[in-house]
Amino acid sequence: MRSISKVTAAVSATAALTLATGCGGAAKSGAGSDPKTSEKPTASSAPRKSFDPPQTFAAQGAALPEAAGRGSISMVGTLIKPLPLALHDTHAYIAAANSLQILDTSTGTTTTTVRPRHQPAVEPDTETGAPVPTRDGKQLLVPFTVTFPGKGTTPSRTGIELVAVDTTDRRTAWTLDIDTLPSWAEKAPAQARLVATTKNAAVLSVTSGNRGATYAVDLATRKVSWHNDDVAAAAVIGDTAVAVTTKDTVRQQVTGLAVDHDGKQLWNTIDGFDLTVRPAGPHLAAVTGNDYDSGDSVSALLTPDGGKAADLPGETSGLSCRYDDASVTVCQTDGPRVFALDATTGKQLWNLPEQGTGRIAPKVTAAWHGAVYGTTGNGPVVLDAKTGADRNTSPGAAPAAVNEYTGVAVADDEQHTVVAHPATG
């Protein structure tokens, strides 16, 4: 099943580019305490205050390009998947199929547009994932599906151009051409997504129709260390890539692959069907679906060794989870129900709606550094990630992406404009 890729690496430091993320270190302020503040100059040299985490946002903000919400917002303005962007300092980095736009979040002005060196192989409006940072935060990675030109008797072919960007000077640090995809990727446009990074590697999934593959890129050598043409990784926990594998036309299993050891299969667990794996933080993956023998619903949190940290509580249809980049994973179901877990152990911290109090569950939009952002029928709200208590009932916005300077939210207008709101408290 697994083969070592014959991949041509093209390392380049010639294109100007910047990429960033809302991820960061653990929050330094305790639960319920006042956020720390500091000041940072923007491109115009005017200082901007930072808040870790922010709990209030300006009502008005800078409108971002249409690509900032592509594929992530429903017709009625509901956020249905993460925005294809990342925040770093006072800039937003918006990934599209044919470019990466870098904008000043104070003004919405594009400072740099980066394009792949090769011709994009998919339409410009094709949905993409967000850029992903390396573990040390010094670089961010974004893949483009491109067409490598033919030479002599060798025809043109679809491949992946992986670009790494330095987060300090916002320039391209290196690029890698992955020019050997499975034959099935040529039959329909292949889409590449950066799943996650480990200390040593970046894990990409390539999908086309119902087929999928996984590539692991060694971040030191900047070459593909291994690839699996039959499995598309859906999450990375610890140094293990987690995917759903098919045993026959119906039966599935959840499989763990060793990222740093040539994709070696480590374990299989949960015989079932309609299985889905979703990331639930750096140490946990959430699995939902149905048991193969009984047909009963199954839902569990898996650890890197394939063990169960816990069975997920209650009904889990429509499950989605968000890690707060500190210590808490917040999950939401169609219920609507919201519950928070310790991101390492899987221990449940709180649950809404809360019996006996009348408290309702918000629609969660983001979580960051000990704060949970969302909306109820009463408007935007900020909760404490560890306790579930209300922190701010009038934050001014419910961001879908957030860092210490900015909250990016979907506007309640006919166009569902994506807006960067400055953090104010």
Short mmCIF file of C-alpha atoms in Angstrom, two decimals:
data_model
loop_
_atom_site.label_atom_id
_atom_site.label_comp_id
_atom_site.label_asym_id
_atom_site.label_seq_id
_atom_site.Cartn_x
_atom_site.Cartn_y
_atom_site.Cartn_z
CA MET A 1 0.00 0.00 0.00
CA ARG A 2 2.77 2.41 0.88
CA SER A 3 5.49 3.51 -1.50
CA ILE A 4 8.36 5.91 -1.16
CA SER A 5 7.77 8.84 -3.49
CA LYS A 6 10.19 9.82 -6.22
CA VAL A 7 9.72 13.50 -5.77
CA THR A 8 11.69 16.33 -7.28
CA ALA A 9 12.38 19.06 -4.74
CA ALA A 10 12.78 22.57 -5.99
CA VAL A 11 13.95 24.79 -3.17
CA SER A 12 13.65 28.49 -3.88
CA ALA A 13 13.96 31.67 -1.90
CA THR A 14 13.12 34.10 -4.66
CA ALA A 15 9.44 35.00 -4.30
CA ALA A 16 8.19 37.55 -1.78
CA LEU A 17 5.47 36.18 0.45
CA THR A 18 4.19 36.28 4.00
CA LEU A 19 1.99 33.86 5.81
CA ALA A 20 0.68 33.72 9.34
CA THR A 21 -1.68 32.17 11.79
CA GLY A 22 -3.82 32.88 14.82
CA CYS A 23 -2.06 30.05 16.64
CA GLY A 24 0.31 30.84 19.46
CA GLY A 25 1.59 29.86 22.87
CA ALA A 26 -0.52 29.19 25.89
CA ALA A 27 -2.43 32.08 27.36
CA LYS A 28 -0.51 33.77 30.13
CA SER A 29 -3.54 35.25 31.85
CA GLY A 30 -5.59 33.01 34.08
CA ALA A 31 -9.23 32.12 33.53
CA GLY A 32 -11.45 35.09 34.07
CA SER A 33 -8.54 37.50 34.57
CA ASP A 34 -7.94 40.69 32.63
CA PRO A 35 -6.10 40.08 29.33
CA LYS A 36 -2.51 41.24 29.03
CA THR A 37 -1.92 44.15 26.67
CA SER A 38 1.02 45.42 24.68
CA GLU A 39 1.57 47.67 21.69
CA LYS A 40 2.91 46.85 18.22
CA PRO A 41 3.49 49.23 15.30
CA THR A 42 1.49 48.61 12.14
CA ALA A 43 2.68 49.19 8.60
CA SER A 44 1.79 52.86 9.06
CA SER A 45 3.86 53.00 12.31
CA ALA A 46 0.75 53.68 14.42
CA PRO A 47 0.85 51.45 17.51
CA ARG A 48 -1.86 48.83 17.98
CA LYS A 49 -2.72 47.37 21.35
CA SER A 50 -2.77 43.62 21.74
CA PHE A 51 -4.96 41.58 24.09
CA ASP A 52 -4.31 37.99 25.11
CA PRO A 53 -7.02 36.88 24.70
CA PRO A 54 -9.22 39.69 23.31
CA GLN A 55 -12.71 39.94 24.78
CA THR A 56 -14.01 43.04 23.01
CA PHE A 57 -13.85 44.12 19.36
CA ALA A 58 -14.61 47.32 17.49
CA ALA A 59 -18.05 47.25 15.90
CA GLN A 60 -16.61 48.46 12.60
CA GLY A 61 -13.69 46.89 10.79
CA ALA A 62 -11.93 46.37 7.48
CA ALA A 63 -13.71 44.30 4.83
CA LEU A 64 -11.62 41.42 3.48
CA PRO A 65 -11.69 40.04 -0.08
CA GLU A 66 -14.31 37.50 -1.15
CA ALA A 67 -11.70 34.73 -1.00
CA ALA A 68 -11.58 35.10 2.81
CA GLY A 69 -14.96 33.37 3.11
CA ARG A 70 -14.98 31.12 0.06
CA GLY A 71 -16.62 27.79 0.77
CA SER A 72 -16.91 28.48 4.49
CA ILE A 73 -20.19 30.40 4.74
CA SER A 74 -23.70 29.10 3.96
CA MET A 75 -26.30 30.94 1.93
CA VAL A 76 -27.85 32.23 5.17
CA GLY A 77 -24.54 33.45 6.56
CA THR A 78 -23.75 30.53 8.88
CA LEU A 79 -20.14 29.48 9.28
CA ILE A 80 -19.97 25.86 8.07
CA LYS A 81 -16.19 25.31 8.04
CA PRO A 82 -13.06 27.22 9.08
CA LEU A 83 -12.17 30.28 7.03
CA PRO A 84 -9.32 29.74 4.53
CA LEU A 85 -7.10 32.25 6.27
CA ALA A 86 -4.62 32.63 9.10
CA LEU A 87 -3.70 35.56 11.32
CA HIS A 88 -0.23 36.56 12.43
CA ASP A 89 0.51 39.83 14.19
CA THR A 90 -1.44 42.55 12.34
CA HIS A 91 -1.77 40.72 9.03
CA ALA A 92 -4.22 38.25 7.51
CA TYR A 93 -3.08 35.60 5.04
CA ILE A 94 -5.83 34.45 2.74
CA ALA A 95 -5.30 31.26 0.77
CA ALA A 96 -6.92 30.77 -2.62
CA ALA A 97 -6.41 28.17 -5.34
CA ASN A 98 -4.24 30.53 -7.39
CA SER A 99 -2.72 32.93 -4.87
CA LEU A 100 -2.00 33.94 -1.32
CA GLN A 101 -3.08 37.44 -0.35
CA ILE A 102 -1.44 39.21 2.58
CA LEU A 103 -3.43 42.08 4.06
CA ASP A 104 -3.05 44.66 6.79
CA THR A 105 -5.95 43.93 9.13
CA SER A 106 -6.14 47.60 10.17
CA THR A 107 -7.11 48.75 6.69
CA GLY A 108 -7.88 45.64 4.65
CA THR A 109 -5.20 46.76 2.20
CA THR A 110 -3.35 44.03 0.33
CA THR A 111 0.39 44.37 0.94
CA THR A 112 1.52 41.33 -1.06
CA THR A 113 -0.01 38.81 -3.46
CA VAL A 114 1.89 35.57 -3.92
CA ARG A 115 1.23 33.23 -6.81
CA PRO A 116 2.62 29.76 -7.52
CA ARG A 117 5.46 29.53 -10.03
CA HIS A 118 3.49 26.98 -12.06
CA GLN A 119 0.04 27.26 -13.64
CA PRO A 120 -2.77 26.42 -11.19
CA ALA A 121 -4.52 23.17 -12.14
CA VAL A 122 -7.87 24.03 -10.56
CA GLU A 123 -10.32 26.89 -11.02
CA PRO A 124 -9.63 30.09 -9.03
CA ASP A 125 -12.83 29.68 -7.01
CA THR A 126 -11.93 26.15 -5.85
CA GLU A 127 -12.18 25.83 -2.08
CA THR A 128 -8.92 25.69 -0.13
CA GLY A 129 -7.76 25.15 3.42
CA ALA A 130 -6.03 27.67 5.67
CA PRO A 131 -2.23 28.06 5.79
CA VAL A 132 -0.63 26.03 8.59
CA PRO A 133 2.32 27.07 10.78
CA THR A 134 5.33 24.99 11.66
CA ARG A 135 5.54 24.05 15.33
CA ASP A 136 8.09 26.77 16.07
CA GLY A 137 5.92 29.39 14.37
CA LYS A 138 8.79 30.61 12.21
CA GLN A 139 7.21 29.55 8.92
CA LEU A 140 3.77 28.97 7.47
CA LEU A 141 2.99 26.48 4.73
CA VAL A 142 0.48 26.64 1.89
CA PRO A 143 0.04 24.10 -0.97
CA PHE A 144 -1.07 24.89 -4.51
CA THR A 145 -2.39 22.31 -6.99
CA VAL A 146 -0.51 23.09 -10.21
CA THR A 147 0.31 21.74 -13.65
CA PHE A 148 3.93 20.89 -14.27
CA PRO A 149 4.72 21.41 -17.99
CA GLY A 150 5.71 18.48 -20.17
CA LYS A 151 9.23 18.01 -21.45
CA GLY A 152 10.12 16.05 -24.57
CA THR A 153 8.12 12.83 -24.52
CA THR A 154 6.96 13.42 -20.93
CA PRO A 155 3.45 14.91 -20.85
CA SER A 156 2.35 17.65 -18.49
CA ARG A 157 1.07 16.41 -15.13
CA THR A 158 -0.76 17.56 -12.05
CA GLY A 159 1.29 18.15 -8.94
CA ILE A 160 1.60 20.13 -5.73
CA GLU A 161 3.72 23.24 -5.19
CA LEU A 162 4.30 23.63 -1.47
CA VAL A 163 5.39 27.11 -0.37
CA ALA A 164 6.94 27.93 3.00
CA VAL A 165 6.90 31.54 4.18
CA ASP A 166 9.03 33.16 6.84
CA THR A 167 6.79 34.84 9.42
CA THR A 168 9.39 37.46 10.29
CA ASP A 169 10.11 39.05 6.92
CA ARG A 170 7.06 37.62 5.09
CA ARG A 171 9.17 36.25 2.24
CA THR A 172 9.30 32.81 0.70
CA ALA A 173 11.71 30.63 2.64
CA TRP A 174 11.53 27.67 0.24
CA THR A 175 9.32 25.80 -2.20
CA LEU A 176 8.90 22.10 -2.91
CA ASP A 177 7.53 20.59 -6.12
CA ILE A 178 5.70 17.30 -5.57
CA ASP A 179 5.48 16.19 -9.17
CA THR A 180 4.41 12.54 -8.85
CA LEU A 181 0.77 12.13 -7.79
CA PRO A 182 -1.27 8.91 -8.09
CA SER A 183 -2.75 8.27 -11.54
CA TRP A 184 -6.24 8.86 -10.21
CA ALA A 185 -5.33 12.47 -9.42
CA GLU A 186 -5.04 13.18 -13.17
CA LYS A 187 -8.61 12.11 -13.93
CA ALA A 188 -10.29 14.81 -11.84
CA PRO A 189 -8.83 17.97 -10.32
CA ALA A 190 -6.85 17.02 -7.22
CA GLN A 191 -7.10 19.21 -4.15
CA ALA A 192 -4.25 19.52 -1.66
CA ARG A 193 -4.67 20.44 2.00
CA LEU A 194 -2.11 20.97 4.73
CA VAL A 195 -3.44 18.76 7.54
CA ALA A 196 -0.93 19.69 10.24
CA THR A 197 2.73 19.89 11.13
CA THR A 198 4.82 17.97 13.63
CA LYS A 199 8.22 18.96 14.98
CA ASN A 200 9.91 17.37 11.96
CA ALA A 201 7.34 17.11 9.19
CA ALA A 202 4.38 18.60 7.37
CA VAL A 203 1.49 16.28 6.51
CA LEU A 204 -0.54 16.94 3.36
CA SER A 205 -3.62 15.19 2.03
CA VAL A 206 -4.43 15.04 -1.68
CA THR A 207 -7.99 14.12 -2.66
CA SER A 208 -9.88 13.67 -5.92
CA GLY A 209 -13.44 12.42 -5.85
CA ASN A 210 -13.54 9.61 -3.28
CA ARG A 211 -9.82 8.85 -3.53
CA GLY A 212 -7.13 10.19 -1.27
CA ALA A 213 -3.39 10.14 -0.59
CA THR A 214 -1.08 11.37 2.16
CA TYR A 215 2.34 12.99 1.81
CA ALA A 216 4.84 13.66 4.59
CA VAL A 217 7.43 16.38 3.95
CA ASP A 218 10.64 16.43 5.97
CA LEU A 219 11.00 20.04 7.08
CA ALA A 220 14.79 19.76 7.49
CA THR A 221 15.60 18.28 4.07
CA ARG A 222 12.55 19.83 2.35
CA LYS A 223 11.79 16.58 0.56
CA VAL A 224 8.93 14.10 0.64
CA SER A 225 9.95 11.39 3.11
CA TRP A 226 7.04 9.04 2.32
CA HIS A 227 3.63 8.91 0.77
CA ASN A 228 0.62 6.61 0.85
CA ASP A 229 -1.50 6.55 -2.32
CA ASP A 230 -4.51 4.93 -0.66
CA VAL A 231 -5.19 6.96 2.51
CA ALA A 232 -5.93 10.65 3.07
CA ALA A 233 -4.96 11.77 6.57
CA ALA A 234 -7.66 13.77 8.34
CA ALA A 235 -5.81 14.72 11.54
CA VAL A 236 -2.40 14.57 13.17
CA ILE A 237 -2.10 13.87 16.89
CA GLY A 238 1.35 13.80 18.38
CA ASP A 239 3.48 12.23 15.63
CA THR A 240 0.64 10.07 14.31
CA ALA A 241 -1.43 10.77 11.20
CA VAL A 242 -5.00 9.51 11.59
CA ALA A 243 -7.17 8.45 8.66
CA VAL A 244 -10.21 6.37 7.75
CA THR A 245 -9.30 3.28 5.71
CA THR A 246 -11.71 1.10 3.73
CA LYS A 247 -11.67 -2.68 4.23
CA ASP A 248 -14.42 -3.41 1.69
CA THR A 249 -17.27 -1.53 0.04
CA VAL A 250 -18.86 -0.72 3.41
CA ARG A 251 -16.55 -1.65 6.27
CA GLN A 252 -14.08 0.94 7.51
CA GLN A 253 -11.46 1.34 10.21
CA VAL A 254 -9.57 4.21 11.76
CA THR A 255 -5.83 3.87 11.13
CA GLY A 256 -2.76 5.52 12.65
CA LEU A 257 0.39 6.11 10.56
CA ALA A 258 3.80 7.00 11.99
CA VAL A 259 4.69 10.37 10.51
CA ASP A 260 8.39 10.15 11.36
CA HIS A 261 8.81 6.49 10.40
CA ASP A 262 7.93 6.23 6.69
CA GLY A 263 4.19 6.18 7.33
CA LYS A 264 4.34 2.81 9.06
CA GLN A 265 0.91 1.58 10.10
CA LEU A 266 0.80 1.71 13.89
CA TRP A 267 -2.71 0.58 14.71
CA ASN A 268 -6.28 0.03 13.53
CA THR A 269 -9.32 0.64 15.68
CA ILE A 270 -13.13 0.99 15.49
CA ASP A 271 -14.66 -1.30 12.86
CA GLY A 272 -17.53 0.68 11.42
CA PHE A 273 -19.12 2.52 8.51
CA ASP A 274 -19.71 6.18 7.72
CA LEU A 275 -16.71 6.92 9.95
CA THR A 276 -15.36 10.46 10.17
CA VAL A 277 -12.14 11.66 11.79
CA ARG A 278 -11.80 15.28 12.88
CA PRO A 279 -8.94 17.05 14.68
CA ALA A 280 -9.62 17.85 18.33
CA GLY A 281 -6.32 19.42 19.32
CA PRO A 282 -2.66 18.33 19.14
CA HIS A 283 -3.19 15.19 21.25
CA LEU A 284 -6.74 14.06 20.39
CA ALA A 285 -8.78 13.08 17.32
CA ALA A 286 -12.57 12.86 17.40
CA VAL A 287 -14.17 9.87 15.63
CA THR A 288 -17.87 9.54 14.86
CA GLY A 289 -19.85 7.05 12.81
CA ASN A 290 -21.55 3.68 13.22
CA ASP A 291 -20.40 0.34 14.61
CA TYR A 292 -20.05 -2.26 11.87
CA ASP A 293 -21.67 -5.16 13.72
CA SER A 294 -24.48 -3.45 15.63
CA GLY A 295 -25.06 -0.35 13.51
CA ASP A 296 -25.14 1.72 16.69
CA SER A 297 -23.63 5.20 16.72
CA VAL A 298 -20.05 5.40 17.91
CA SER A 299 -18.11 8.45 19.01
CA ALA A 300 -14.76 8.59 20.73
CA LEU A 301 -11.64 10.60 21.35
CA LEU A 302 -8.47 8.82 20.22
CA THR A 303 -4.94 9.33 21.53
CA PRO A 304 -1.75 9.03 19.43
CA ASP A 305 -1.35 5.36 20.41
CA GLY A 306 -4.84 4.52 19.15
CA GLY A 307 -6.36 4.23 22.60
CA LYS A 308 -9.59 5.88 23.66
CA ALA A 309 -9.19 8.89 25.90
CA ALA A 310 -12.95 8.91 26.33
CA ASP A 311 -16.24 8.17 24.66
CA LEU A 312 -17.78 11.45 23.58
CA PRO A 313 -20.87 12.30 25.66
CA GLY A 314 -24.38 12.35 24.24
CA GLU A 315 -25.52 12.85 20.64
CA THR A 316 -22.62 13.85 18.37
CA SER A 317 -24.18 14.40 14.94
CA GLY A 318 -22.60 17.35 13.17
CA LEU A 319 -19.65 17.29 15.56
CA SER A 320 -16.95 19.93 15.08
CA CYS A 321 -14.12 20.75 17.50
CA ARG A 322 -11.83 23.75 18.00
CA TYR A 323 -8.59 23.82 19.96
CA ASP A 324 -7.90 27.05 21.84
CA ASP A 325 -4.11 26.87 21.23
CA ALA A 326 -3.63 26.53 24.97
CA SER A 327 -5.20 23.61 26.84
CA VAL A 328 -8.89 23.25 25.93
CA THR A 329 -10.82 21.67 23.06
CA VAL A 330 -14.36 23.00 22.52
CA CYS A 331 -16.81 20.84 20.56
CA GLN A 332 -20.23 21.56 19.11
CA THR A 333 -22.98 19.29 17.79
CA ASP A 334 -26.18 19.88 15.84
CA GLY A 335 -28.16 19.59 19.14
CA PRO A 336 -27.25 22.38 19.58
CA ARG A 337 -24.86 21.34 22.32
CA VAL A 338 -21.43 22.65 23.31
CA PHE A 339 -18.95 20.92 25.59
CA ALA A 340 -15.32 21.53 26.49
CA LEU A 341 -12.59 18.96 27.09
CA ASP A 342 -9.09 18.96 28.47
CA ALA A 343 -7.11 18.89 25.21
CA THR A 344 -4.64 16.31 26.55
CA THR A 345 -6.71 13.92 28.65
CA GLY A 346 -10.15 14.31 27.06
CA LYS A 347 -11.75 14.95 30.46
CA GLN A 348 -14.98 16.92 30.12
CA LEU A 349 -14.82 20.39 31.69
CA TRP A 350 -18.33 21.73 31.08
CA ASN A 351 -21.42 21.26 28.98
CA LEU A 352 -24.18 23.55 27.62
CA PRO A 353 -27.14 23.70 27.77
CA GLU A 354 -26.76 23.33 31.51
CA GLN A 355 -29.55 21.58 33.37
CA GLY A 356 -31.02 23.44 36.31
CA THR A 357 -29.71 26.85 35.26
CA GLY A 358 -31.53 27.53 32.00
CA ARG A 359 -28.24 28.48 30.31
CA ILE A 360 -28.30 27.81 26.56
CA ALA A 361 -25.58 26.66 24.16
CA PRO A 362 -24.01 29.27 21.91
CA LYS A 363 -23.13 28.77 18.27
CA VAL A 364 -19.35 28.56 18.63
CA THR A 365 -17.29 30.44 16.06
CA ALA A 366 -13.75 30.25 17.51
CA ALA A 367 -11.65 29.45 20.57
CA TRP A 368 -8.30 31.00 21.48
CA HIS A 369 -6.08 31.23 24.56
CA GLY A 370 -8.73 30.40 27.13
CA ALA A 371 -11.65 32.20 25.47
CA VAL A 372 -14.57 30.77 23.49
CA TYR A 373 -16.33 33.03 20.98
CA GLY A 374 -19.83 32.56 19.62
CA THR A 375 -23.40 33.80 19.34
CA THR A 376 -26.80 33.17 20.88
CA GLY A 377 -30.18 34.74 20.20
CA ASN A 378 -28.92 37.56 22.42
CA GLY A 379 -25.97 38.36 20.14
CA PRO A 380 -22.20 37.70 20.37
CA VAL A 381 -20.77 36.29 23.58
CA VAL A 382 -17.36 35.30 24.99
CA LEU A 383 -17.10 32.35 27.39
CA ASP A 384 -14.30 31.14 29.63
CA ALA A 385 -12.85 28.02 27.96
CA LYS A 386 -12.13 26.22 31.24
CA THR A 387 -15.39 26.89 33.07
CA GLY A 388 -17.95 27.81 30.40
CA ALA A 389 -18.89 30.94 32.34
CA ASP A 390 -19.81 34.12 30.46
CA ARG A 391 -16.83 36.47 30.21
CA ASN A 392 -18.37 39.18 28.04
CA THR A 393 -21.97 39.39 26.87
CA SER A 394 -21.34 42.39 24.59
CA PRO A 395 -18.02 41.74 22.80
CA GLY A 396 -19.01 43.58 19.61
CA ALA A 397 -18.29 40.64 17.27
CA ALA A 398 -18.17 36.85 17.17
CA PRO A 399 -14.90 36.11 15.38
CA ALA A 400 -14.31 32.99 13.32
CA ALA A 401 -10.55 33.59 13.47
CA VAL A 402 -8.80 35.52 16.20
CA ASN A 403 -5.42 36.54 17.57
CA GLU A 404 -4.21 39.23 19.97
CA TYR A 405 -4.87 42.06 17.51
CA THR A 406 -7.86 41.07 15.41
CA GLY A 407 -11.11 39.12 15.27
CA VAL A 408 -12.27 38.12 11.80
CA ALA A 409 -16.05 37.71 11.67
CA VAL A 410 -18.82 37.20 9.14
CA ALA A 411 -20.97 40.32 8.76
CA ASP A 412 -24.75 40.15 8.97
CA ASP A 413 -25.30 41.56 5.49
CA GLU A 414 -26.56 40.20 2.16
CA GLN A 415 -23.05 39.48 0.92
CA HIS A 416 -21.90 37.84 4.20
CA THR A 417 -18.81 40.01 4.07
CA VAL A 418 -15.80 38.84 6.07
CA VAL A 419 -14.59 41.69 8.28
CA ALA A 420 -11.41 42.17 10.35
CA HIS A 421 -12.44 43.81 13.65
CA PRO A 422 -9.65 45.37 15.75
CA ALA A 423 -9.43 43.99 19.28
CA THR A 424 -10.19 46.72 21.82
CA GLY A 425 -10.16 44.96 25.16
#
